[in-house]
PDB file of C-alpha atoms in Angstrom:
ATOM      1  CA  MET H   1     -75.279 -27.345 -41.796  1.00 61.00           C
ATOM      2  CA  THR H   2     -72.290 -26.778 -44.209  1.00 62.00           C
ATOM      3  CA  ALA H   3     -71.703 -24.464 -46.766  1.00 61.00           C
ATOM      4  CA  ALA H   4     -72.910 -26.359 -49.677  1.00 63.00           C
ATOM      5  CA  ASP H   5     -76.096 -26.538 -47.957  1.00 81.00           C
ATOM      6  CA  LEU H   6     -77.108 -23.051 -48.068  1.00 89.00           C
ATOM      7  CA  PRO H   7     -78.920 -20.512 -50.515  1.00 93.00           C
ATOM      8  CA  THR H   8     -77.056 -19.072 -52.900  1.00 95.00           C
ATOM      9  CA  ASP H   9     -76.911 -15.242 -53.307  1.00 94.00           C
ATOM     10  CA  ALA H  10     -79.165 -15.947 -56.264  1.00 96.00           C
ATOM     11  CA  ASP H  11     -81.607 -17.870 -53.830  1.00 97.00           C
ATOM     12  CA  LEU H  12     -81.719 -14.995 -51.782  1.00 98.00           C
ATOM     13  CA  ASP H  13     -82.078 -12.801 -54.500  1.00 97.00           C
ATOM     14  CA  ALA H  14     -85.064 -15.040 -55.265  1.00 98.00           C
ATOM     15  CA  MET H  15     -85.964 -15.015 -51.728  1.00 98.00           C
ATOM     16  CA  PHE H  16     -86.756 -11.524 -51.216  1.00 98.00           C
ATOM     17  CA  SER H  17     -89.111 -11.310 -54.120  1.00 98.00           C
ATOM     18  CA  ARG H  18     -90.635 -13.918 -52.817  1.00 98.00           C
ATOM     19  CA  ILE H  19     -91.428 -12.469 -49.207  1.00 99.00           C
ATOM     20  CA  ASP H  20     -91.425  -9.025 -50.589  1.00 99.00           C
ATOM     21  CA  ASN H  21     -94.940  -7.444 -48.803  1.00 99.00           C
ATOM     22  CA  ARG H  22     -94.223  -4.305 -50.377  1.00 99.00           C
ATOM     23  CA  GLY H  23     -97.935  -2.806 -51.545  1.00 98.00           C
ATOM     24  CA  ARG H  24     -99.101  -5.295 -49.491  1.00 99.00           C
ATOM     25  CA  TRP H  25    -101.175  -2.310 -46.734  1.00 99.00           C
ATOM     26  CA  GLY H  26    -100.772   0.175 -49.223  1.00 99.00           C
ATOM     27  CA  ASP H  27     -98.176   2.130 -50.804  1.00 98.00           C
ATOM     28  CA  ASP H  28     -97.329   4.449 -47.699  1.00 98.00           C
ATOM     29  CA  ASP H  29     -97.327   1.426 -45.093  1.00 99.00           C
ATOM     30  CA  GLU H  30     -94.599   1.885 -42.496  1.00 99.00           C
ATOM     31  CA  ARG H  31     -95.642  -0.960 -40.383  1.00 99.00           C
ATOM     32  CA  GLY H  32     -94.490  -3.936 -42.062  1.00 99.00           C
ATOM     33  CA  THR H  33     -95.172  -6.744 -40.272  1.00 99.00           C
ATOM     34  CA  LEU H  34     -97.545  -5.082 -37.339  1.00 99.00           C
ATOM     35  CA  ASN H  35    -100.021  -4.878 -39.501  1.00 99.00           C
ATOM     36  CA  TYR H  36    -100.347  -8.773 -38.790  1.00 99.00           C
ATOM     37  CA  ILE H  37    -101.161  -7.342 -35.377  1.00 99.00           C
ATOM     38  CA  THR H  38    -105.071  -6.521 -35.293  1.00 99.00           C
ATOM     39  CA  ASP H  39    -107.478  -5.473 -32.648  1.00 99.00           C
ATOM     40  CA  ALA H  40    -109.058  -8.627 -32.173  1.00 99.00           C
ATOM     41  CA  LYS H  41    -105.042  -9.684 -31.665  1.00 99.00           C
ATOM     42  CA  VAL H  42    -104.677  -7.591 -29.220  1.00 99.00           C
ATOM     43  CA  ALA H  43    -108.123  -8.589 -26.880  1.00 99.00           C
ATOM     44  CA  GLN H  44    -107.515 -11.965 -27.320  1.00 98.00           C
ATOM     45  CA  VAL H  45    -104.441 -12.022 -25.832  1.00 99.00           C
ATOM     46  CA  ALA H  46    -105.366 -10.273 -23.026  1.00 98.00           C
ATOM     47  CA  GLY H  47    -107.863 -12.860 -22.510  1.00 98.00           C
ATOM     48  CA  GLY H  48    -105.079 -15.288 -22.158  1.00 98.00           C
ATOM     49  CA  VAL H  49    -103.210 -14.152 -19.305  1.00 99.00           C
ATOM     50  CA  ARG H  50    -103.489 -16.909 -16.101  1.00 98.00           C
ATOM     51  CA  SER H  51    -101.737 -16.041 -13.443  1.00 99.00           C
ATOM     52  CA  GLY H  52    -100.548 -11.991 -13.724  1.00 99.00           C
ATOM     53  CA  ARG H  53     -96.871 -12.945 -13.789  1.00 99.00           C
ATOM     54  CA  VAL H  54     -94.976 -10.048 -15.594  1.00 99.00           C
ATOM     55  CA  VAL H  55     -91.043 -10.799 -16.306  1.00 99.00           C
ATOM     56  CA  SER H  56     -88.878  -8.303 -17.730  1.00 99.00           C
ATOM     57  CA  ILE H  57     -86.372  -9.943 -20.221  1.00 99.00           C
ATOM     58  CA  GLY H  58     -84.670  -6.136 -21.376  1.00 99.00           C
ATOM     59  CA  ARG H  59     -80.739  -6.046 -20.209  1.00 98.00           C
ATOM     60  CA  ASP H  60     -79.371  -3.082 -17.848  1.00 97.00           C
ATOM     61  CA  ILE H  61     -78.184  -0.395 -20.121  1.00 96.00           C
ATOM     62  CA  ASP H  62     -74.305  -1.216 -19.943  1.00 94.00           C
ATOM     63  CA  THR H  63     -71.586   2.079 -19.528  1.00 95.00           C
ATOM     64  CA  THR H  64     -68.253  -0.719 -19.602  1.00 94.00           C
ATOM     65  CA  PRO H  65     -66.892  -1.233 -23.602  1.00 93.00           C
ATOM     66  CA  SER H  66     -66.248  -4.612 -24.117  1.00 90.00           C
ATOM     67  CA  ALA H  67     -65.767  -7.019 -27.760  1.00 86.00           C
ATOM     68  CA  LYS H  68     -69.847  -7.410 -27.671  1.00 90.00           C
ATOM     69  CA  ASN H  69     -70.911  -3.545 -26.844  1.00 91.00           C
ATOM     70  CA  PRO H  70     -67.631  -1.696 -27.552  1.00 92.00           C
ATOM     71  CA  ASN H  71     -70.051   1.589 -27.786  1.00 93.00           C
ATOM     72  CA  PRO H  72     -71.674   1.443 -24.624  1.00 96.00           C
ATOM     73  CA  ALA H  73     -74.114   4.276 -23.398  1.00 97.00           C
ATOM     74  CA  VAL H  74     -73.212   6.958 -21.798  1.00 97.00           C
ATOM     75  CA  HIS H  75     -74.423   7.581 -18.039  1.00 96.00           C
ATOM     76  CA  LYS H  76     -73.325  10.652 -15.967  1.00 93.00           C
ATOM     77  CA  MET H  77     -75.018  12.880 -13.525  1.00 90.00           C
ATOM     78  CA  ILE H  78     -75.398  16.260 -14.059  1.00 88.00           C
ATOM     79  CA  TYR H  79     -74.594  17.319 -10.604  1.00 79.00           C
ATOM     80  CA  GLU H  80     -71.177  16.361  -9.164  1.00 70.00           C
ATOM     81  CA  GLU H  81     -72.323  16.243  -6.266  1.00 74.00           C
ATOM     82  CA  HIS H  82     -75.839  16.023  -3.571  1.00 73.00           C
ATOM     83  CA  HIS H  83     -78.032  18.267  -4.585  1.00 73.00           C
ATOM     84  CA  PRO H  84     -80.462  20.195  -2.170  1.00 78.00           C
ATOM     85  CA  ILE H  85     -83.600  19.160  -3.860  1.00 83.00           C
ATOM     86  CA  SER H  86     -82.628  16.967  -6.588  1.00 86.00           C
ATOM     87  CA  ALA H  87     -80.527  14.328  -8.341  1.00 86.00           C
ATOM     88  CA  LEU H  88     -80.217  14.577 -12.143  1.00 88.00           C
ATOM     89  CA  ASP H  89     -78.736  12.588 -14.872  1.00 92.00           C
ATOM     90  CA  GLN H  90     -78.124  12.498 -18.543  1.00 95.00           C
ATOM     91  CA  LEU H  91     -78.265   9.318 -21.104  1.00 96.00           C
ATOM     92  CA  THR H  92     -76.997   8.647 -23.978  1.00 97.00           C
ATOM     93  CA  ILE H  93     -77.787   5.735 -26.058  1.00 97.00           C
ATOM     94  CA  GLN H  94     -76.526   3.608 -29.107  1.00 96.00           C
ATOM     95  CA  PRO H  95     -79.001   1.309 -29.266  1.00 96.00           C
ATOM     96  CA  HIS H  96     -77.915  -0.866 -32.185  1.00 97.00           C
ATOM     97  CA  GLY H  97     -75.905  -3.979 -31.469  1.00 95.00           C
ATOM     98  CA  PHE H  98     -75.179  -6.573 -28.874  1.00 96.00           C
ATOM     99  CA  GLY H  99     -75.607  -4.997 -25.967  1.00 95.00           C
ATOM    100  CA  VAL H 100     -78.691  -3.304 -25.433  1.00 98.00           C
ATOM    101  CA  THR H 101     -82.054  -4.160 -25.993  1.00 99.00           C
ATOM    102  CA  HIS H 102     -83.995  -2.689 -28.750  1.00 99.00           C
ATOM    103  CA  LEU H 103     -86.618  -2.740 -30.983  1.00 99.00           C
ATOM    104  CA  ASP H 104     -85.279  -2.109 -35.122  1.00 99.00           C
ATOM    105  CA  ALA H 105     -87.043   0.602 -36.919  1.00 99.00           C
ATOM    106  CA  VAL H 106     -87.989  -1.229 -40.181  1.00 98.00           C
ATOM    107  CA  GLY H 107     -85.888   1.744 -42.222  1.00 98.00           C
ATOM    108  CA  HIS H 108     -83.165   0.617 -39.960  1.00 99.00           C
ATOM    109  CA  VAL H 109     -81.211  -1.624 -42.529  1.00 98.00           C
ATOM    110  CA  TYR H 110     -81.762  -1.641 -46.452  1.00 97.00           C
ATOM    111  CA  THR H 111     -80.132  -3.452 -49.505  1.00 97.00           C
ATOM    112  CA  GLN H 112     -76.653  -2.714 -50.673  1.00 95.00           C
ATOM    113  CA  ASP H 113     -78.979  -0.886 -53.702  1.00 95.00           C
ATOM    114  CA  GLY H 114     -80.247   1.218 -50.810  1.00 98.00           C
ATOM    115  CA  VAL H 115     -83.589  -0.003 -51.012  1.00 97.00           C
ATOM    116  CA  MET H 116     -85.248   0.663 -47.874  1.00 98.00           C
ATOM    117  CA  TYR H 117     -88.666  -1.527 -46.496  1.00 99.00           C
ATOM    118  CA  ASN H 118     -92.140  -0.583 -49.097  1.00 99.00           C
ATOM    119  CA  GLY H 119     -89.760   0.093 -51.999  1.00 98.00           C
ATOM    120  CA  ARG H 120     -88.133   3.084 -50.611  1.00 98.00           C
ATOM    121  CA  GLU H 121     -84.525   4.771 -51.509  1.00 98.00           C
ATOM    122  CA  ALA H 122     -82.973   4.890 -48.803  1.00 98.00           C
ATOM    123  CA  ALA H 123     -81.179   8.182 -50.544  1.00 98.00           C
ATOM    124  CA  ALA H 124     -84.159  10.205 -50.701  1.00 98.00           C
ATOM    125  CA  GLU H 125     -85.534   9.053 -46.765  1.00 99.00           C
ATOM    126  CA  VAL H 126     -82.398   9.266 -44.864  1.00 98.00           C
ATOM    127  CA  LYS H 127     -80.947  11.994 -43.562  1.00 98.00           C
ATOM    128  CA  ALA H 128     -78.928  13.831 -41.236  1.00 97.00           C
ATOM    129  CA  THR H 129     -81.505  14.787 -39.113  1.00 97.00           C
ATOM    130  CA  GLY H 130     -82.965  11.168 -39.318  1.00 98.00           C
ATOM    131  CA  MET H 131     -85.578   8.993 -41.393  1.00 98.00           C
ATOM    132  CA  THR H 132     -88.311  10.469 -43.191  1.00 99.00           C
ATOM    133  CA  PHE H 133     -89.939   7.010 -43.556  1.00 99.00           C
ATOM    134  CA  GLY H 134     -89.487   3.836 -42.059  1.00 99.00           C
ATOM    135  CA  SER H 135     -88.759   5.219 -38.464  1.00 99.00           C
ATOM    136  CA  ILE H 136     -89.620   3.934 -34.816  1.00 99.00           C
ATOM    137  CA  GLN H 137     -91.938   6.602 -34.567  1.00 98.00           C
ATOM    138  CA  VAL H 138     -94.646   3.874 -35.949  1.00 97.00           C
ATOM    139  CA  GLY H 139     -93.933   1.692 -32.947  1.00 98.00           C
ATOM    140  CA  ALA H 140     -95.147   4.699 -30.727  1.00 98.00           C
ATOM    141  CA  ASP H 141     -98.586   3.496 -29.865  1.00 98.00           C
ATOM    142  CA  GLY H 142     -96.563   0.036 -28.428  1.00 98.00           C
ATOM    143  CA  ILE H 143     -96.940  -3.475 -29.692  1.00 99.00           C
ATOM    144  CA  ILE H 144     -98.962  -6.005 -27.718  1.00 99.00           C
ATOM    145  CA  THR H 145     -99.175  -9.625 -28.818  1.00 99.00           C
ATOM    146  CA  ARG H 146     -98.639 -13.013 -28.068  1.00 99.00           C
ATOM    147  CA  GLY H 147     -95.123 -14.020 -27.330  1.00 99.00           C
ATOM    148  CA  ILE H 148     -94.194 -17.782 -27.880  1.00 99.00           C
ATOM    149  CA  LEU H 149     -90.813 -19.186 -26.978  1.00 99.00           C
ATOM    150  CA  LEU H 150     -89.257 -21.580 -29.129  1.00 99.00           C
ATOM    151  CA  ASP H 151     -86.289 -23.249 -27.069  1.00 99.00           C
ATOM    152  CA  VAL H 152     -84.287 -24.796 -30.126  1.00 99.00           C
ATOM    153  CA  ALA H 153     -81.632 -25.855 -27.421  1.00 99.00           C
ATOM    154  CA  GLY H 154     -83.787 -27.821 -25.063  1.00 99.00           C
ATOM    155  CA  ALA H 155     -85.878 -28.804 -28.220  1.00 99.00           C
ATOM    156  CA  ARG H 156     -81.921 -30.668 -29.246  1.00 99.00           C
ATOM    157  CA  GLY H 157     -81.748 -31.747 -25.627  1.00 99.00           C
ATOM    158  CA  VAL H 158     -78.646 -30.009 -25.287  1.00 99.00           C
ATOM    159  CA  ASP H 159     -77.908 -26.602 -22.580  1.00 98.00           C
ATOM    160  CA  TRP H 160     -76.972 -24.321 -25.474  1.00 99.00           C
ATOM    161  CA  LEU H 161     -75.727 -24.183 -29.261  1.00 99.00           C
ATOM    162  CA  GLU H 162     -71.985 -23.882 -29.723  1.00 98.00           C
ATOM    163  CA  PRO H 163     -71.015 -20.736 -32.205  1.00 98.00           C
ATOM    164  CA  THR H 164     -70.962 -23.275 -35.026  1.00 97.00           C
ATOM    165  CA  ASP H 165     -73.839 -24.126 -35.363  1.00 98.00           C
ATOM    166  CA  SER H 166     -76.796 -23.274 -37.444  1.00 98.00           C
ATOM    167  CA  VAL H 167     -81.172 -22.601 -37.020  1.00 99.00           C
ATOM    168  CA  THR H 168     -83.036 -24.579 -39.921  1.00 98.00           C
ATOM    169  CA  PRO H 169     -86.695 -24.666 -40.413  1.00 98.00           C
ATOM    170  CA  ASN H 170     -86.456 -27.775 -39.029  1.00 98.00           C
ATOM    171  CA  ASP H 171     -84.797 -26.828 -35.524  1.00 99.00           C
ATOM    172  CA  LEU H 172     -88.084 -23.910 -34.990  1.00 99.00           C
ATOM    173  CA  ASP H 173     -90.664 -27.084 -36.262  1.00 99.00           C
ATOM    174  CA  ALA H 174     -88.821 -29.118 -33.385  1.00 99.00           C
ATOM    175  CA  ALA H 175     -89.072 -26.225 -30.923  1.00 99.00           C
ATOM    176  CA  LEU H 176     -92.836 -25.991 -32.181  1.00 98.00           C
ATOM    177  CA  ASP H 177     -93.512 -29.028 -31.342  1.00 98.00           C
ATOM    178  CA  LEU H 178     -92.012 -29.023 -28.317  1.00 98.00           C
ATOM    179  CA  ALA H 179     -93.424 -25.776 -27.391  1.00 98.00           C
ATOM    180  CA  GLY H 180     -97.112 -27.567 -27.893  1.00 98.00           C
ATOM    181  CA  ILE H 181     -98.906 -24.994 -29.866  1.00 96.00           C
ATOM    182  CA  GLN H 182     -99.138 -23.374 -33.208  1.00 98.00           C
ATOM    183  CA  ILE H 183     -98.316 -20.011 -34.615  1.00 98.00           C
ATOM    184  CA  GLU H 184    -101.203 -17.908 -35.279  1.00 99.00           C
ATOM    185  CA  SER H 185    -100.715 -15.273 -37.830  1.00 99.00           C
ATOM    186  CA  GLY H 186     -99.709 -12.230 -35.296  1.00 99.00           C
ATOM    187  CA  ASP H 187     -97.558 -13.620 -32.807  1.00 99.00           C
ATOM    188  CA  ALA H 188     -93.877 -12.513 -32.208  1.00 99.00           C
ATOM    189  CA  VAL H 189     -91.647 -15.799 -31.251  1.00 99.00           C
ATOM    190  CA  PHE H 190     -88.564 -15.676 -29.360  1.00 99.00           C
ATOM    191  CA  VAL H 191     -85.608 -18.543 -30.371  1.00 99.00           C
ATOM    192  CA  ARG H 192     -83.668 -19.689 -27.868  1.00 99.00           C
ATOM    193  CA  VAL H 193     -80.320 -21.126 -28.437  1.00 99.00           C
ATOM    194  CA  GLY H 194     -79.059 -20.863 -25.536  1.00 99.00           C
ATOM    195  CA  LEU H 195     -76.702 -18.056 -25.320  1.00 98.00           C
ATOM    196  CA  GLY H 196     -77.274 -17.321 -21.749  1.00 97.00           C
ATOM    197  CA  ARG H 197     -76.987 -20.057 -20.316  1.00 98.00           C
ATOM    198  CA  ARG H 198     -73.174 -20.333 -23.278  1.00 98.00           C
ATOM    199  CA  GLU H 199     -72.003 -16.416 -21.376  1.00 96.00           C
ATOM    200  CA  GLU H 200     -72.472 -18.033 -17.959  1.00 97.00           C
ATOM    201  CA  ALA H 201     -70.130 -20.807 -18.344  1.00 98.00           C
ATOM    202  CA  GLU H 202     -67.663 -19.296 -20.908  1.00 96.00           C
ATOM    203  CA  GLY H 203     -67.832 -15.911 -20.618  1.00 94.00           C
ATOM    204  CA  LEU H 204     -68.907 -13.330 -22.888  1.00 92.00           C
ATOM    205  CA  GLU H 205     -69.335 -14.159 -26.361  1.00 93.00           C
ATOM    206  CA  ASP H 206     -67.722 -12.675 -29.865  1.00 91.00           C
ATOM    207  CA  PRO H 207     -70.009 -11.742 -31.719  1.00 92.00           C
ATOM    208  CA  SER H 208     -68.607 -12.005 -35.124  1.00 93.00           C
ATOM    209  CA  GLU H 209     -69.051 -15.886 -34.487  1.00 96.00           C
ATOM    210  CA  ARG H 210     -72.529 -16.399 -33.180  1.00 96.00           C
ATOM    211  CA  ALA H 211     -75.770 -19.067 -33.541  1.00 98.00           C
ATOM    212  CA  GLY H 212     -78.107 -18.304 -35.171  1.00 98.00           C
ATOM    213  CA  LEU H 213     -80.848 -18.745 -38.671  1.00 99.00           C
ATOM    214  CA  THR H 214     -79.885 -19.652 -41.765  1.00 98.00           C
ATOM    215  CA  PRO H 215     -81.709 -17.369 -44.732  1.00 98.00           C
ATOM    216  CA  ASP H 216     -84.621 -20.161 -45.382  1.00 97.00           C
ATOM    217  CA  CYS H 217     -85.928 -19.463 -41.465  1.00 98.00           C
ATOM    218  CA  LEU H 218     -86.948 -16.143 -43.395  1.00 99.00           C
ATOM    219  CA  LEU H 219     -89.932 -17.955 -45.281  1.00 98.00           C
ATOM    220  CA  TRP H 220     -91.140 -19.956 -42.183  1.00 99.00           C
ATOM    221  CA  LEU H 221     -91.510 -16.673 -40.885  1.00 99.00           C
ATOM    222  CA  HIS H 222     -93.160 -15.461 -43.996  1.00 99.00           C
ATOM    223  CA  GLU H 223     -95.001 -18.153 -44.301  1.00 99.00           C
ATOM    224  CA  LYS H 224     -96.619 -18.186 -41.195  1.00 99.00           C
ATOM    225  CA  GLU H 225     -97.007 -14.614 -40.755  1.00 99.00           C
ATOM    226  CA  VAL H 226     -95.087 -14.018 -37.530  1.00 99.00           C
ATOM    227  CA  ALA H 227     -95.552  -9.721 -36.534  1.00 99.00           C
ATOM    228  CA  VAL H 228     -92.326 -10.155 -34.353  1.00 99.00           C
ATOM    229  CA  TYR H 229     -89.357 -11.866 -34.268  1.00 99.00           C
ATOM    230  CA  SER H 230     -86.729 -11.674 -31.227  1.00 99.00           C
ATOM    231  CA  GLY H 231     -84.580 -14.140 -28.967  1.00 99.00           C
ATOM    232  CA  ASP H 232     -81.329 -14.966 -28.103  1.00 99.00           C
ATOM    233  CA  CYS H 233     -79.933 -15.439 -31.862  1.00 98.00           C
ATOM    234  CA  VAL H 234     -80.153 -13.718 -34.591  1.00 98.00           C
ATOM    235  CA  GLU H 235     -78.950 -14.678 -38.468  1.00 98.00           C
ATOM    236  CA  LYS H 236     -76.289 -17.024 -38.370  1.00 98.00           C
ATOM    237  CA  MET H 237     -72.207 -15.505 -38.549  1.00 97.00           C
ATOM    238  CA  PRO H 238     -70.963 -15.164 -40.785  1.00 97.00           C
ATOM    239  CA  LEU H 239     -72.530 -16.165 -43.324  1.00 97.00           C
ATOM    240  CA  PRO H 240     -71.260 -16.333 -47.214  1.00 95.00           C
ATOM    241  CA  TYR H 241     -72.976 -13.527 -49.030  1.00 96.00           C
ATOM    242  CA  GLN H 242     -71.802 -10.423 -50.709  1.00 94.00           C
ATOM    243  CA  ARG H 243     -75.044  -8.571 -51.130  1.00 94.00           C
ATOM    244  CA  PHE H 244     -77.058 -10.120 -48.269  1.00 97.00           C
ATOM    245  CA  PRO H 245     -74.377 -11.116 -45.538  1.00 97.00           C
ATOM    246  CA  LEU H 246     -77.240 -10.421 -43.187  1.00 98.00           C
ATOM    247  CA  PRO H 247     -80.549 -11.891 -44.104  1.00 98.00           C
ATOM    248  CA  LEU H 248     -82.851 -11.180 -41.193  1.00 98.00           C
ATOM    249  CA  HIS H 249     -82.196  -7.900 -41.307  1.00 98.00           C
ATOM    250  CA  MET H 250     -81.087  -7.040 -45.272  1.00 98.00           C
ATOM    251  CA  ILE H 251     -83.857  -9.067 -46.064  1.00 99.00           C
ATOM    252  CA  GLY H 252     -86.470  -9.166 -43.335  1.00 99.00           C
ATOM    253  CA  LEU H 253     -86.416  -5.793 -42.819  1.00 99.00           C
ATOM    254  CA  PRO H 254     -86.270  -4.255 -46.402  1.00 99.00           C
ATOM    255  CA  ALA H 255     -88.818  -7.177 -48.192  1.00 99.00           C
ATOM    256  CA  MET H 256     -91.029  -8.192 -44.755  1.00 99.00           C
ATOM    257  CA  GLY H 257     -90.984  -5.243 -42.719  1.00 99.00           C
ATOM    258  CA  LEU H 258     -90.114  -7.457 -39.970  1.00 99.00           C
ATOM    259  CA  CYS H 259     -90.069  -6.188 -36.833  1.00 99.00           C
ATOM    260  CA  LEU H 260     -86.651  -7.197 -34.803  1.00 99.00           C
ATOM    261  CA  LEU H 261     -86.841  -7.076 -30.836  1.00 99.00           C
ATOM    262  CA  ASP H 262     -82.732  -7.851 -30.830  1.00 99.00           C
ATOM    263  CA  CYS H 263     -80.800  -8.414 -27.853  1.00 98.00           C
ATOM    264  CA  PRO H 264     -83.547  -9.755 -24.522  1.00 99.00           C
ATOM    265  CA  GLN H 265     -82.460 -12.134 -22.392  1.00 98.00           C
ATOM    266  CA  VAL H 266     -84.015 -14.809 -22.735  1.00 99.00           C
ATOM    267  CA  GLU H 267     -83.050 -17.008 -19.647  1.00 99.00           C
ATOM    268  CA  PRO H 268     -85.251 -14.972 -17.640  1.00 99.00           C
ATOM    269  CA  LEU H 269     -88.381 -16.215 -19.811  1.00 99.00           C
ATOM    270  CA  VAL H 270     -87.058 -19.460 -20.234  1.00 99.00           C
ATOM    271  CA  GLU H 271     -86.910 -19.808 -16.484  1.00 99.00           C
ATOM    272  CA  ALA H 272     -90.727 -18.529 -16.044  1.00 99.00           C
ATOM    273  CA  CYS H 273     -92.353 -20.309 -19.067  1.00 99.00           C
ATOM    274  CA  ARG H 274     -90.974 -23.620 -17.252  1.00 98.00           C
ATOM    275  CA  GLU H 275     -92.606 -22.807 -13.581  1.00 99.00           C
ATOM    276  CA  GLU H 276     -95.776 -21.757 -15.234  1.00 99.00           C
ATOM    277  CA  GLY H 277     -95.950 -25.070 -17.528  1.00 98.00           C
ATOM    278  CA  ARG H 278     -97.090 -22.605 -20.543  1.00 98.00           C
ATOM    279  CA  SER H 279     -95.034 -21.473 -23.558  1.00 99.00           C
ATOM    280  CA  GLN H 280     -97.153 -18.771 -24.823  1.00 99.00           C
ATOM    281  CA  PHE H 281     -97.555 -15.287 -22.344  1.00 99.00           C
ATOM    282  CA  MET H 282     -98.586 -11.278 -23.980  1.00 99.00           C
ATOM    283  CA  LEU H 283     -95.907  -9.751 -25.104  1.00 99.00           C
ATOM    284  CA  VAL H 284     -96.072  -5.236 -23.591  1.00 99.00           C
ATOM    285  CA  VAL H 285     -93.251  -3.554 -25.551  1.00 99.00           C
ATOM    286  CA  ALA H 286     -93.140   0.380 -26.298  1.00 98.00           C
ATOM    287  CA  PRO H 287     -90.658   1.984 -28.292  1.00 99.00           C
ATOM    288  CA  LEU H 288     -89.455   5.512 -26.937  1.00 98.00           C
ATOM    289  CA  ARG H 289     -91.178   8.052 -28.892  1.00 98.00           C
ATOM    290  CA  ILE H 290     -88.238   9.274 -31.407  1.00 98.00           C
ATOM    291  CA  PRO H 291     -89.341  11.187 -35.034  1.00 98.00           C
ATOM    292  CA  GLY H 292     -86.661   9.704 -37.284  1.00 99.00           C
ATOM    293  CA  GLY H 293     -85.504   7.232 -34.947  1.00 99.00           C
ATOM    294  CA  THR H 294     -83.528   4.015 -36.211  1.00 99.00           C
ATOM    295  CA  GLY H 295     -84.943   2.554 -33.198  1.00 99.00           C
ATOM    296  CA  SER H 296     -85.419   2.561 -29.492  1.00 99.00           C
ATOM    297  CA  PRO H 297     -83.575   0.733 -26.076  1.00 99.00           C
ATOM    298  CA  VAL H 298     -86.908  -1.338 -24.799  1.00 99.00           C
ATOM    299  CA  ASN H 299     -87.912  -2.936 -21.627  1.00 99.00           C
ATOM    300  CA  PRO H 300     -89.971  -5.744 -22.796  1.00 99.00           C
ATOM    301  CA  LEU H 301     -92.194  -7.518 -20.408  1.00 99.00           C
ATOM    302  CA  CYS H 302     -93.747 -10.686 -20.923  1.00 99.00           C
ATOM    303  CA  VAL H 303     -97.483 -11.546 -19.051  1.00 99.00           C
ATOM    304  CA  PHE H 304     -98.049 -14.910 -17.885  1.00 99.00           C
TER     305      PHE H 304
END
C-alpha cells in the first residue's frame, strides 16, 4: 500500500466519529470493548476447551537495554548475599513499549486534543498520582474470552512480512479464511506478521519501521465487535499523519475503548495452533491490580 492509498487526516477524523463508543455503555463506562465479553461468552469459551493444553505467550522480563527496549526492567536482590531463611528481590517495570507483554489501560493514550475514552478530558483525569478514569484497574477481574489466530503471513504464503509491508482489512479477511472460522462478538484476535521468525533470522527489529495495520483495519475491528486486539504488530510504523500518527492507539483507545494486549510472543501460539489443528483457543489474562495505572505487564495464557 502506498501513501496515496492511505486514508487522509480528514478521513481519520471521520473514522473517529464513526467508531466512537462514547456513551454506548453509559457515561461512566471504563471497560470499552471488554463489554462485548458477556458471562455467556465466557461460559461458551470454557466449554470449548478440548485438550487442556496451556501455552504462555508472555515475554521474559528483560533487564538489558536495547533499541527495542531502551527502558528495561530493573531487577535487584534485596539481600546482597545468601540469607539464612529466604531470598528477596525488587522489580521495577515500565510496562509500555516493545519489550514487555502488557495490557494498555483505555486511558493510556488520548487524542492530541486531550480527549480520552468516553469523552473524558485527560487534563481532568490524569494526575501525578495516577489516572482517575480509564485505568488498568478496570481489568482487575481478568479477561477470559475466545482467541483467534489470524496468520497474515501464512495467508500470504511467506515466512514474515517485511518492515515496509502493511496489513489491510483484505489481509485480515484472508487470514480469517485460512483459520476457517468466523469472528463473533467479544472475541480476541491475534494478528501474525511473522516478526518472531524474522528476528530469529535477522536479529532484533528496529521498531521505528515495522509492518502493521493500516488505519481502516479499525473499522474492521469495530464492525466485528472485537473485544481484544493483539499480535506481533500494532499499527504500521511510521504513518504520515499529524493528528493520529499512531491510529490503532490514538483512535482505538479513545474512540472505541479497544483493549490492546501488546507485545505477546506469537510464534509459540502459531506452533500450538498447528499441532492442535485449530486456530481458536481460550484466552486467559489478568492485569495486576494497579489503581490509577496506565497499563500492566501480563503473562497471557492460551488454553486449547
